[in-house]
Structures are given as C-alpha cells and as structure tokens.
mmCIF file of C-alpha atoms and ligand atoms in Angstrom:
data_model
loop_
_atom_site.group_PDB
_atom_site.id
_atom_site.type_symbol
_atom_site.label_atom_id
_atom_site.label_comp_id
_atom_site.label_asym_id
_atom_site.label_seq_id
_atom_site.Cartn_x
_atom_site.Cartn_y
_atom_site.Cartn_z
ATOM 1 C CA MET Y 1 63.284 -14.925 25.133
ATOM 2 C CA SER Y 2 64.859 -12.596 22.611
ATOM 3 C CA GLU Y 3 61.360 -11.503 21.727
ATOM 4 C CA LEU Y 4 61.055 -10.338 25.359
ATOM 5 C CA LEU Y 5 64.190 -8.435 25.008
ATOM 6 C CA THR Y 6 63.162 -6.700 21.937
ATOM 7 C CA LEU Y 7 59.791 -5.749 23.576
ATOM 8 C CA GLU Y 8 61.804 -4.421 26.465
ATOM 9 C CA GLN Y 9 63.966 -2.250 24.137
ATOM 10 C CA GLU Y 10 60.985 -1.010 22.248
ATOM 11 C CA PHE Y 11 59.400 0.227 25.391
ATOM 12 C CA LEU Y 12 62.564 1.768 26.882
ATOM 13 C CA SER Y 13 63.100 3.731 23.644
ATOM 14 C CA ALA Y 14 59.456 4.807 23.571
ATOM 15 C CA ILE Y 15 59.906 6.001 27.040
ATOM 16 C CA GLU Y 16 63.017 7.967 26.277
ATOM 17 C CA ALA Y 17 61.254 9.504 23.296
ATOM 18 C CA ALA Y 18 58.239 10.598 25.298
ATOM 19 C CA ASN Y 19 58.573 14.357 25.506
ATOM 20 C CA ASP Y 20 55.517 15.146 27.588
ATOM 21 C CA LEU Y 21 53.468 13.479 30.368
ATOM 22 C CA PRO Y 22 50.498 12.465 28.232
ATOM 23 C CA THR Y 23 52.682 10.692 25.746
ATOM 24 C CA LEU Y 24 54.573 8.910 28.492
ATOM 25 C CA ASP Y 25 51.210 7.841 29.891
ATOM 26 C CA GLU Y 26 50.169 6.397 26.642
ATOM 27 C CA VAL Y 27 53.387 4.270 26.730
ATOM 28 C CA ARG Y 28 52.630 3.151 30.219
ATOM 29 C CA VAL Y 29 49.110 1.866 29.268
ATOM 30 C CA SER Y 30 50.303 0.228 26.246
ATOM 31 C CA ALA Y 31 53.000 -1.691 28.337
ATOM 32 C CA LEU Y 32 51.578 -2.181 31.756
ATOM 33 C CA GLY Y 33 47.853 -1.198 31.456
ATOM 34 C CA LYS Y 34 45.337 -3.944 31.786
ATOM 35 C CA LYS Y 35 45.402 -4.668 28.141
ATOM 36 C CA GLY Y 36 49.139 -3.752 27.793
ATOM 37 C CA LYS Y 37 51.603 -6.074 26.095
ATOM 38 C CA ILE Y 38 53.502 -6.950 29.311
ATOM 39 C CA SER Y 39 50.325 -7.623 31.173
ATOM 40 C CA ALA Y 40 49.172 -9.968 28.289
ATOM 41 C CA LEU Y 41 52.567 -11.879 28.623
ATOM 42 C CA MET Y 42 51.729 -12.292 32.361
ATOM 43 C CA GLN Y 43 48.361 -13.530 31.602
ATOM 44 C CA GLY Y 44 49.787 -15.935 29.164
ATOM 45 C CA LEU Y 45 51.917 -17.709 31.621
ATOM 46 C CA GLY Y 46 49.021 -19.936 32.620
ATOM 47 C CA LYS Y 47 49.163 -21.723 29.378
ATOM 48 C CA LEU Y 48 52.731 -22.729 29.647
ATOM 49 C CA ALA Y 49 54.111 -25.947 30.918
ATOM 50 C CA PRO Y 50 54.650 -25.804 34.761
ATOM 51 C CA GLU Y 51 58.470 -26.190 34.272
ATOM 52 C CA ASP Y 52 58.632 -23.283 31.953
ATOM 53 C CA ARG Y 53 56.354 -21.108 33.867
ATOM 54 C CA LYS Y 54 58.808 -20.089 36.537
ATOM 55 C CA THR Y 55 61.732 -19.068 34.302
ATOM 56 C CA HIS Y 56 59.379 -17.157 31.974
ATOM 57 C CA GLY Y 57 57.634 -15.524 34.824
ATOM 58 C CA GLN Y 58 60.876 -14.241 36.313
ATOM 59 C CA ALA Y 59 62.002 -12.844 33.021
ATOM 60 C CA ILE Y 60 58.700 -11.048 32.183
ATOM 61 C CA ASN Y 61 58.784 -9.773 35.780
ATOM 62 C CA ALA Y 62 62.276 -8.379 35.229
ATOM 63 C CA VAL Y 63 61.119 -6.550 32.029
ATOM 64 C CA LYS Y 64 58.074 -5.262 33.795
ATOM 65 C CA GLN Y 65 60.351 -3.851 36.656
ATOM 66 C CA SER Y 66 62.816 -2.283 34.274
ATOM 67 C CA VAL Y 67 59.910 -0.742 32.062
ATOM 68 C CA ALA Y 68 58.043 0.565 35.210
ATOM 69 C CA GLY Y 69 61.382 1.955 36.707
ATOM 70 C CA ALA Y 70 62.195 3.741 33.368
ATOM 71 C CA ILE Y 71 58.720 5.298 33.242
ATOM 72 C CA GLU Y 72 59.016 6.599 36.846
ATOM 73 C CA GLU Y 73 62.291 8.119 36.137
ATOM 74 C CA ARG Y 74 61.227 9.712 33.009
ATOM 75 C CA LYS Y 75 58.085 11.095 34.705
ATOM 76 C CA THR Y 76 60.188 12.641 37.487
ATOM 77 C CA ARG Y 77 62.472 14.193 34.811
ATOM 78 C CA LEU Y 78 59.464 15.596 32.661
ATOM 79 C CA GLU Y 79 57.870 17.126 35.843
ATOM 80 C CA ARG Y 80 61.106 18.811 36.812
ATOM 81 C CA ASP Y 81 61.692 20.032 33.336
ATOM 82 C CA ALA Y 82 58.066 21.466 33.271
ATOM 83 C CA LEU Y 83 58.500 23.167 36.678
ATOM 84 C CA ASN Y 84 61.840 24.778 35.481
ATOM 85 C CA ILE Y 85 60.068 26.084 32.436
ATOM 86 C CA ARG Y 86 57.341 27.567 34.434
ATOM 87 C CA LEU Y 87 59.839 29.086 36.936
ATOM 88 C CA GLN Y 88 61.645 30.721 33.938
ATOM 89 C CA THR Y 89 58.542 32.106 32.223
ATOM 90 C CA GLU Y 90 56.458 33.013 35.228
ATOM 91 C CA ARG Y 91 59.165 35.098 36.777
ATOM 92 C CA GLU Y 92 58.036 38.117 38.866
ATOM 93 C CA ASP Y 93 60.231 40.908 39.878
ATOM 94 C CA VAL Y 94 58.971 41.518 43.375
ATOM 95 C CA THR Y 95 61.251 44.407 43.849
ATOM 96 C CA LEU Y 96 59.244 46.492 41.387
ATOM 97 C CA PRO Y 97 56.949 49.103 42.855
ATOM 98 C CA VAL Y 98 53.271 48.190 43.043
ATOM 99 C CA ARG Y 99 52.217 50.958 40.723
ATOM 100 C CA GLY Y 100 49.195 49.303 39.124
ATOM 101 C CA ALA Y 101 47.966 47.674 42.273
ATOM 102 C CA PRO Y 102 44.279 48.101 43.417
ATOM 103 C CA VAL Y 103 45.528 49.739 46.545
ATOM 104 C CA ASN Y 104 46.682 52.594 44.485
ATOM 105 C CA GLN Y 105 43.584 52.869 42.376
ATOM 106 C CA GLY Y 106 41.079 53.206 45.137
ATOM 107 C CA ARG Y 107 40.373 56.514 46.893
ATOM 108 C CA ILE Y 108 39.208 57.772 50.158
ATOM 109 C CA HIS Y 109 36.369 60.226 49.876
ATOM 110 C CA PRO Y 110 37.259 63.644 51.097
ATOM 111 C CA ILE Y 111 34.437 63.587 53.624
ATOM 112 C CA SER Y 112 35.808 60.350 55.172
ATOM 113 C CA GLN Y 113 39.320 61.943 55.068
ATOM 114 C CA VAL Y 114 38.132 65.236 56.870
ATOM 115 C CA TRP Y 115 36.174 63.121 59.359
ATOM 116 C CA GLU Y 116 39.330 61.277 60.289
ATOM 117 C CA GLU Y 117 41.199 64.494 60.448
ATOM 118 C CA ILE Y 118 38.706 66.003 62.891
ATOM 119 C CA THR Y 119 38.437 62.961 65.156
ATOM 120 C CA GLU Y 120 42.181 62.721 65.231
ATOM 121 C CA ILE Y 121 42.538 66.417 66.412
ATOM 122 C CA PHE Y 122 39.880 66.149 69.012
ATOM 123 C CA ALA Y 123 41.261 62.739 70.245
ATOM 124 C CA ASP Y 124 44.592 64.504 70.779
ATOM 125 C CA LEU Y 125 42.820 67.227 72.832
ATOM 126 C CA GLY Y 126 41.295 64.521 75.057
ATOM 127 C CA PHE Y 127 37.754 64.147 73.593
ATOM 128 C CA ALA Y 128 36.140 60.783 73.412
ATOM 129 C CA MET Y 129 33.925 59.735 70.502
ATOM 130 C CA ALA Y 130 30.106 59.458 70.862
ATOM 131 C CA GLU Y 131 27.422 58.159 68.571
ATOM 132 C CA GLY Y 132 23.640 58.232 68.261
ATOM 133 C CA PRO Y 133 21.082 56.858 65.805
ATOM 134 C CA HIS Y 134 20.031 58.598 62.595
ATOM 135 C CA ILE Y 135 16.353 58.057 63.416
ATOM 136 C CA GLU Y 136 15.884 60.047 66.505
ATOM 137 C CA THR Y 137 12.969 60.805 68.780
ATOM 138 C CA ASP Y 138 11.330 64.235 68.528
ATOM 139 C CA GLU Y 139 12.267 64.578 72.241
ATOM 140 C CA ASN Y 140 16.010 64.201 71.776
ATOM 141 C CA ASN Y 141 16.181 66.117 68.476
ATOM 142 C CA PHE Y 142 14.092 69.051 69.691
ATOM 143 C CA THR Y 143 12.405 69.071 73.070
ATOM 144 C CA LYS Y 144 15.244 68.257 75.396
ATOM 145 C CA LEU Y 145 17.426 70.689 73.461
ATOM 146 C CA ASN Y 146 14.954 73.420 74.655
ATOM 147 C CA ILE Y 147 13.194 73.572 71.283
ATOM 148 C CA PRO Y 148 9.653 72.955 72.325
ATOM 149 C CA ALA Y 149 6.698 72.350 69.979
ATOM 150 C CA GLU Y 150 5.642 75.470 68.126
ATOM 151 C CA HIS Y 151 9.186 76.862 68.354
ATOM 152 C CA PRO Y 152 10.271 78.563 65.193
ATOM 153 C CA ALA Y 153 13.501 76.660 65.170
ATOM 154 C CA ARG Y 154 11.570 73.552 64.112
ATOM 155 C CA GLN Y 155 10.444 75.124 60.889
ATOM 156 C CA GLU Y 156 13.929 76.245 60.190
ATOM 157 C CA HIS Y 157 15.180 72.691 60.408
ATOM 158 C CA ASP Y 158 13.167 71.371 57.383
ATOM 159 C CA THR Y 159 12.629 68.174 59.195
ATOM 160 C CA PHE Y 160 11.891 64.729 57.667
ATOM 161 C CA TYR Y 161 9.188 63.426 59.913
ATOM 162 C CA PHE Y 162 8.054 59.680 60.236
ATOM 163 C CA ASN Y 163 4.486 59.022 60.585
ATOM 164 C CA GLU Y 164 2.835 59.623 63.937
ATOM 165 C CA LYS Y 165 2.599 56.704 66.188
ATOM 166 C CA GLU Y 166 -0.638 55.726 68.133
ATOM 167 C CA ASP Y 167 0.625 57.507 71.225
ATOM 168 C CA GLY Y 168 1.068 60.758 69.149
ATOM 169 C CA SER Y 169 4.875 60.577 69.306
ATOM 170 C CA ARG Y 170 6.819 61.147 66.207
ATOM 171 C CA ARG Y 171 10.249 60.057 65.008
ATOM 172 C CA VAL Y 172 12.501 62.184 62.795
ATOM 173 C CA LEU Y 173 15.770 61.803 60.737
ATOM 174 C CA ARG Y 174 17.954 63.766 63.050
ATOM 175 C CA THR Y 175 18.379 67.276 61.675
ATOM 176 C CA HIS Y 176 21.724 67.833 63.508
ATOM 177 C CA THR Y 177 24.110 65.947 65.696
ATOM 178 C CA SER Y 178 23.118 67.848 68.883
ATOM 179 C CA PRO Y 179 20.765 64.962 70.169
ATOM 180 C CA VAL Y 180 23.979 63.080 70.816
ATOM 181 C CA GLN Y 181 24.630 65.636 73.660
ATOM 182 C CA ILE Y 182 21.371 64.604 75.243
ATOM 183 C CA ARG Y 183 22.096 60.899 74.998
ATOM 184 C CA THR Y 184 25.545 61.339 76.307
ATOM 185 C CA MET Y 185 24.618 63.413 79.236
ATOM 186 C CA GLU Y 186 21.884 60.937 80.102
ATOM 187 C CA GLN Y 187 24.173 58.045 80.193
ATOM 188 C CA GLU Y 188 27.455 59.546 81.616
ATOM 189 C CA LYS Y 189 28.446 61.541 84.604
ATOM 190 C CA PRO Y 190 30.500 64.698 84.213
ATOM 191 C CA PRO Y 191 33.280 65.496 83.517
ATOM 192 C CA ILE Y 192 32.255 64.983 79.734
ATOM 193 C CA ARG Y 193 34.269 65.512 76.830
ATOM 194 C CA ILE Y 194 32.946 64.236 73.552
ATOM 195 C CA ILE Y 195 32.655 64.816 69.939
ATOM 196 C CA ALA Y 196 30.015 63.079 67.809
ATOM 197 C CA PRO Y 197 30.578 63.111 63.995
ATOM 198 C CA GLY Y 198 27.740 61.848 61.744
ATOM 199 C CA ARG Y 199 25.170 62.141 59.223
ATOM 200 C CA VAL Y 200 22.239 64.562 59.505
ATOM 201 C CA TYR Y 201 19.124 65.123 57.232
ATOM 202 C CA ARG Y 202 17.267 68.178 56.036
ATOM 203 C CA CYS Y 203 14.640 68.543 53.310
ATOM 204 C CA ASP Y 204 16.720 71.047 51.425
ATOM 205 C CA SER Y 205 18.720 70.821 48.215
ATOM 206 C CA ASP Y 206 20.803 73.542 46.151
ATOM 207 C CA GLN Y 207 24.405 74.171 45.455
ATOM 208 C CA THR Y 208 25.406 74.557 49.162
ATOM 209 C CA HIS Y 209 22.644 72.235 50.694
ATOM 210 C CA THR Y 210 22.053 68.387 50.280
ATOM 211 C CA PRO Y 211 19.329 66.508 51.958
ATOM 212 C CA MET Y 212 21.867 64.434 53.757
ATOM 213 C CA PHE Y 213 25.158 66.090 55.133
ATOM 214 C CA HIS Y 214 27.571 65.675 57.828
ATOM 215 C CA GLN Y 215 28.114 67.518 61.183
ATOM 216 C CA VAL Y 216 30.370 67.042 64.180
ATOM 217 C CA GLU Y 217 29.019 67.972 67.482
ATOM 218 C CA GLY Y 218 31.323 68.835 70.583
ATOM 219 C CA LEU Y 219 30.338 68.883 74.228
ATOM 220 C CA VAL Y 220 32.260 69.571 77.312
ATOM 221 C CA ILE Y 221 30.575 69.457 80.818
ATOM 222 C CA ASP Y 222 32.442 70.101 84.115
ATOM 223 C CA LYS Y 223 32.159 72.226 87.319
ATOM 224 C CA GLU Y 224 34.169 75.133 86.010
ATOM 225 C CA THR Y 225 33.911 75.624 82.351
ATOM 226 C CA HIS Y 226 33.641 79.038 80.508
ATOM 227 C CA MET Y 227 33.689 80.661 77.232
ATOM 228 C CA GLY Y 228 37.523 80.923 77.421
ATOM 229 C CA HIS Y 229 37.788 77.272 77.311
ATOM 230 C CA LEU Y 230 35.535 77.141 74.238
ATOM 231 C CA LYS Y 231 37.523 79.780 72.414
ATOM 232 C CA TRP Y 232 40.819 77.981 73.135
ATOM 233 C CA VAL Y 233 39.485 74.536 72.079
ATOM 234 C CA LEU Y 234 38.237 75.995 68.776
ATOM 235 C CA GLU Y 235 41.295 78.001 68.010
ATOM 236 C CA GLU Y 236 43.450 74.982 68.623
ATOM 237 C CA PHE Y 237 41.215 72.870 66.440
ATOM 238 C CA CYS Y 238 41.250 75.436 63.554
ATOM 239 C CA LYS Y 239 45.054 75.782 63.678
ATOM 240 C CA ALA Y 240 45.529 72.036 63.501
ATOM 241 C CA PHE Y 241 42.875 71.467 60.929
ATOM 242 C CA PHE Y 242 44.027 74.243 58.498
ATOM 243 C CA GLU Y 243 47.552 73.352 59.193
ATOM 244 C CA VAL Y 244 48.510 76.993 59.994
ATOM 245 C CA ASP Y 245 50.346 78.648 62.974
ATOM 246 C CA ASP Y 246 47.718 81.496 63.231
ATOM 247 C CA VAL Y 247 44.035 81.765 62.362
ATOM 248 C CA THR Y 248 41.839 84.812 62.591
ATOM 249 C CA MET Y 249 38.390 83.878 64.209
ATOM 250 C CA ARG Y 250 35.452 86.089 64.704
ATOM 251 C CA PHE Y 251 32.893 85.139 67.304
ATOM 252 C CA ARG Y 252 29.650 86.800 66.431
ATOM 253 C CA ALA Y 253 26.730 86.874 69.007
ATOM 254 C CA SER Y 254 23.980 84.641 67.737
ATOM 255 C CA HIS Y 255 20.993 82.701 68.928
ATOM 256 C CA PHE Y 256 20.582 78.899 69.447
ATOM 257 C CA PRO Y 257 17.762 77.523 71.651
ATOM 258 C CA PHE Y 258 20.258 75.012 73.395
ATOM 259 C CA THR Y 259 23.058 77.489 74.325
ATOM 260 C CA GLU Y 260 23.176 80.828 76.131
ATOM 261 C CA PRO Y 261 25.235 82.913 75.379
ATOM 262 C CA SER Y 262 25.458 81.643 71.690
ATOM 263 C CA ALA Y 263 27.961 82.574 68.955
ATOM 264 C CA GLU Y 264 28.568 81.832 65.379
ATOM 265 C CA VAL Y 265 32.241 81.589 64.430
ATOM 266 C CA ASP Y 266 33.710 82.960 61.131
ATOM 267 C CA ILE Y 267 37.070 82.230 59.949
ATOM 268 C CA GLY Y 268 39.224 84.861 58.110
ATOM 269 C CA TYR Y 269 40.684 84.169 54.702
ATOM 270 C CA SER Y 270 42.105 85.759 51.572
ATOM 271 C CA LYS Y 271 41.814 84.725 47.949
ATOM 272 C CA LYS Y 272 44.984 84.369 45.776
ATOM 273 C CA GLY Y 273 43.697 83.536 42.356
ATOM 274 C CA ASP Y 274 41.787 80.321 42.799
ATOM 275 C CA GLU Y 275 43.615 79.548 46.100
ATOM 276 C CA LEU Y 276 42.053 80.201 49.471
ATOM 277 C CA LEU Y 277 44.569 81.350 52.065
ATOM 278 C CA ILE Y 278 43.595 80.885 55.718
ATOM 279 C CA GLY Y 279 44.181 83.936 57.820
ATOM 280 C CA GLY Y 280 43.732 87.712 57.688
ATOM 281 C CA ASP Y 281 40.410 89.436 57.729
ATOM 282 C CA GLU Y 282 39.828 90.122 54.094
ATOM 283 C CA ASN Y 283 36.920 87.651 53.767
ATOM 284 C CA TRP Y 284 35.009 85.690 56.456
ATOM 285 C CA LEU Y 285 33.449 82.235 56.171
ATOM 286 C CA GLU Y 286 31.087 80.912 58.773
ATOM 287 C CA ILE Y 287 32.074 77.458 59.890
ATOM 288 C CA LEU Y 288 30.329 76.767 63.142
ATOM 289 C CA GLY Y 289 27.808 77.496 65.915
ATOM 290 C CA CYS Y 290 28.515 77.280 69.594
ATOM 291 C CA GLY Y 291 27.877 78.494 73.170
ATOM 292 C CA MET Y 292 27.440 77.704 76.803
ATOM 293 C CA VAL Y 293 25.019 74.820 77.282
ATOM 294 C CA HIS Y 294 21.630 76.309 78.140
ATOM 295 C CA PRO Y 295 20.525 75.650 81.811
ATOM 296 C CA ASN Y 296 17.165 74.334 80.673
ATOM 297 C CA VAL Y 297 19.111 71.563 78.676
ATOM 298 C CA LEU Y 298 21.086 70.565 81.691
ATOM 299 C CA THR Y 299 17.895 70.401 83.796
ATOM 300 C CA ASN Y 300 16.299 68.251 81.053
ATOM 301 C CA VAL Y 301 18.918 65.623 81.452
ATOM 302 C CA GLY Y 302 19.043 65.748 85.163
ATOM 303 C CA LEU Y 303 22.173 67.882 85.722
ATOM 304 C CA ASP Y 304 22.042 70.774 88.190
ATOM 305 C CA PRO Y 305 22.941 73.904 86.411
ATOM 306 C CA GLU Y 306 24.152 75.552 89.760
ATOM 307 C CA VAL Y 307 26.770 72.821 89.815
ATOM 308 C CA TYR Y 308 27.631 72.050 86.256
ATOM 309 C CA GLN Y 309 28.310 74.148 83.125
ATOM 310 C CA GLY Y 310 29.669 73.377 79.772
ATOM 311 C CA PHE Y 311 29.904 74.322 76.188
ATOM 312 C CA ALA Y 312 28.916 72.878 72.979
ATOM 313 C CA PHE Y 313 29.616 73.442 69.395
ATOM 314 C CA GLY Y 314 28.368 72.133 65.978
ATOM 315 C CA MET Y 315 30.198 72.326 62.656
ATOM 316 C CA GLY Y 316 29.524 71.160 59.041
ATOM 317 C CA ILE Y 317 32.036 68.513 58.075
ATOM 318 C CA ASP Y 318 31.212 68.917 54.322
ATOM 319 C CA ARG Y 319 31.787 72.707 54.538
ATOM 320 C CA LEU Y 320 35.095 72.233 56.223
ATOM 321 C CA ALA Y 321 36.177 69.903 53.545
ATOM 322 C CA MET Y 322 35.129 72.318 50.805
ATOM 323 C CA LEU Y 323 37.078 75.055 52.625
ATOM 324 C CA LYS Y 324 40.228 73.029 53.154
ATOM 325 C CA TYR Y 325 40.426 71.334 49.831
ATOM 326 C CA GLY Y 326 38.891 74.005 47.684
ATOM 327 C CA MET Y 327 35.893 71.994 46.222
ATOM 328 C CA PRO Y 328 33.260 74.432 44.990
ATOM 329 C CA ASP Y 329 30.086 72.337 44.687
ATOM 330 C CA LEU Y 330 28.595 70.350 47.556
ATOM 331 C CA ARG Y 331 26.430 68.125 45.399
ATOM 332 C CA ALA Y 332 29.537 66.651 43.662
ATOM 333 C CA PHE Y 333 30.309 65.006 47.001
ATOM 334 C CA PHE Y 334 27.434 62.733 46.637
ATOM 335 C CA ALA Y 335 27.327 62.281 42.883
ATOM 336 C CA GLY Y 336 29.481 59.021 42.893
ATOM 337 C CA ASP Y 337 31.600 60.300 39.950
ATOM 338 C CA MET Y 338 34.779 58.321 39.734
ATOM 339 C CA ARG Y 339 36.522 61.018 37.861
ATOM 340 C CA TRP Y 340 35.738 63.520 40.677
ATOM 341 C CA LEU Y 341 36.836 61.010 43.384
ATOM 342 C CA LYS Y 342 40.192 60.250 41.451
ATOM 343 C CA HIS Y 343 40.907 64.079 41.429
ATOM 344 C CA TYR Y 344 39.906 65.024 44.931
ATOM 345 C CA GLY Y 345 40.147 61.719 46.732
ATOM 346 C CA PHE Y 346 42.927 60.523 49.082
ATOM 347 C CA SER Y 347 45.301 57.644 48.945
ATOM 348 C CA VAL Y 348 44.251 54.655 51.147
ATOM 349 C CA LEU Y 349 47.654 54.610 52.797
ATOM 350 C CA ASN Y 350 47.391 58.308 53.637
ATOM 351 C CA THR Y 351 45.743 58.003 57.111
ATOM 352 C CA PRO Y 352 45.669 61.311 59.069
ATOM 353 C CA THR Y 353 47.551 61.422 62.350
ATOM 354 C CA ILE Y 354 48.754 64.125 64.536
ATOM 355 C CA ALA Y 355 52.114 62.577 64.713
ATOM 356 C CA GLY Y 356 52.428 61.831 61.039
ATOM 357 C CA GLY Y 357 50.594 65.059 59.741
ATOM 358 C CA LEU Y 358 47.159 65.417 58.402
HETATM 359 N N1 DAH A 1 22.958 72.072 65.878
HETATM 360 C C1 DAH A 1 23.185 73.359 65.379
HETATM 361 C C2 DAH A 1 22.836 73.280 63.872
HETATM 362 O O1 DAH A 1 22.519 72.237 63.288
HETATM 363 C C3 DAH A 1 24.640 73.622 65.340
HETATM 364 C C4 DAH A 1 25.062 73.986 66.778
HETATM 365 C C5 DAH A 1 25.080 75.211 67.297
HETATM 366 C C6 DAH A 1 25.477 72.943 67.677
HETATM 367 C C7 DAH A 1 25.482 75.534 68.502
HETATM 368 C C8 DAH A 1 25.721 73.269 69.005
HETATM 369 C C9 DAH A 1 25.788 74.654 69.387
HETATM 370 O O2 DAH A 1 26.203 72.359 69.867
HETATM 371 O O3 DAH A 1 26.155 75.018 70.487
HETATM 372 O O4 DAH A 1 22.715 74.211 63.115
#
C-alpha cells in the first residue's frame, strides 16, 4: 500500500513540475496510458486473491482519480498561462492610424477618378447613365449618325474594322461614344437626358493619341430644346468640373455629320509657371464637340424632327484629366507604371461627390 502512495506522490510531483503541455502529456501517458503504471496495477488485480481484490481495487482507483484530477487541473492552468503570454506579447494598439494598410497603398487611376467626377456632375443635373457595346455595328457607329458609306468622316476616324460577314455587313470597334445616342433613342421615348461614358478605339498613336481612349457622350431630346440649353449645360459642367466660379468658353462654328449647327468648344486658360489656370482668354484648349441633333439622325431612329429636337456633345475624358491634373503625356495613362500611379493616382477613400466636393 505504501508503494502505491509513493507512486501517487511521484506522479503528483511530476505533474506539478511539468511546465508545458507536451511534458504534462508524457506524465499522463506514463501513468494512465494503456501501458502506464497505474493501468498496469489495475490489470494486475486479476491475479490477486478475491478478498484482496476489492480493497486494492479501491485504493488504486483512488490514486487514479487523484492523478487524473491533478493532470486536468495542471492542464487548465498551463493553457491559461499560455493564453496570457499570447495576450501580452501579441497586443495590438487598435487606436493607431492604419498608415501602412493596403487601402492606403492602392490608387485610383486618374481616368477612373475623372470618369466618376463627370458622372457625378451630370447626375446632379438630372442626366441618366447609358451604355453601349465596344463592338458596334457599322450602322450605329456611322450610317444612322448620318455618316453614309463613302463619307470622308469615315476615313478620319481611323476605324478598326472586323472581317466582313457573309451578308456584307461589318462590325467595328466603336470610334466614338455617339452610337450610344442611336441605341438610346431607339429604346427610349423622349424626353431623354443621358450621358454615356466609355472606351473608344482608333488606329492612331502619338503623344496625344492612343489606340484606346475615353469619351463621354451627352444627349438631350425634348420638344423645346435649343442651343441656349446646350450652352448652359456645358457651362455648368465646366464650372463644376474645374471647380471655379467662372469659365471662359468659346463656341466655334464647326461641322459634324450628326449635328446641325455644330460647334467646337474651347476653354480659356493661362499659364503660371507649370500651373494651368482655368479662365481668361490668353490660351484656348479644345475640349469638346457639340451641336443640335441633325434631323436626319432623328428620322433614322424614328423620331419626328418636326416634333422633337435635341442637342448632343462629346468630350474626351483623358483630355479633361490631363488638363485638370496637369499630366502632359497621354501614353503614360496606359503604361501601367506604379510610380506614375502613385504620383498622379487618387486615394481609394476619396470618392467624388457634389456634396463632399470633387
Ligand atoms: N463623336 C465626335 C467625335 O468623336 C464627338 C462629338 C461631336 C459628339 C459632336 C457629339 C457631337 O455628340 O454633337 O469626335
């Protein structure tokens, strides 16, 4: 019996001495495991005389309970200590600003930013957003916009053509966003007020041209619409976009097949060192084309030009971005250079809104 008590003492002090969970588990296996000492004693009971079996059994069982209890207690303690150590060493100060977080490293591309600015301004003026596919029919990109086959404007557009189909029709990569006008007028009843920002494609590449660039188209159709409305909308847009109270704009008579009369619009600016100041009439920069929708275009989409008129405009998003944020080379926009994007890009959290400022 005293042997049993010694064994118990041995285990209890081994348990107390175990300073980590693996060591403690070794003690458990050596005591209570299948080949453990206490298990062996239990198995040995069968060899005893029946009258000794009961008392011995009870004694061994008591030791077993006491060792198992001590192991359980020690285990809970070690686990709690380990947790406390982790809580001490892995402490994070959540009140620190997230300076190094990915959200502060990513940048919004200036084109995306300007695209958002433009849609925000026109949304505020009551314009809805319209879309069209990049692969367009020749009809929508040209014919219905009053640019028939053999018209010189087709050559000017440097079009990317797809192979001719069996029926002789050809698809194109849209050369401008104007086909969205056609799609909208064919699908919706006036009054119509839409803008259509998007990618366009022309086979052209130098410092101010890339084969893919961005335009935004505007279209208003109603029963009483005139050039005065067009001028007002464009002026409001420019003031909001360039964030100035006054803009000087010059409407120059021009020609587009899909508008009559047509105008090109220049915006006045001056240079102070490297800075561009919007306003004044020192220098002019062309930013858009516009005009009253040509009666032929209205007829082509089934609208009666005797009842409806409207105006349209088209501007280059990339050009507006270059002007507003002073970026000299258009090709850098699409070079995918992280250093450029870090310098000219915008914070992800800096979403343009009319209320919050552009
Ligand atoms: N589609 C013309 C272009 O790409 C731009 C344009 C000019 C659009 C006049 C218009 C407009 O809607 O009325 O050069």
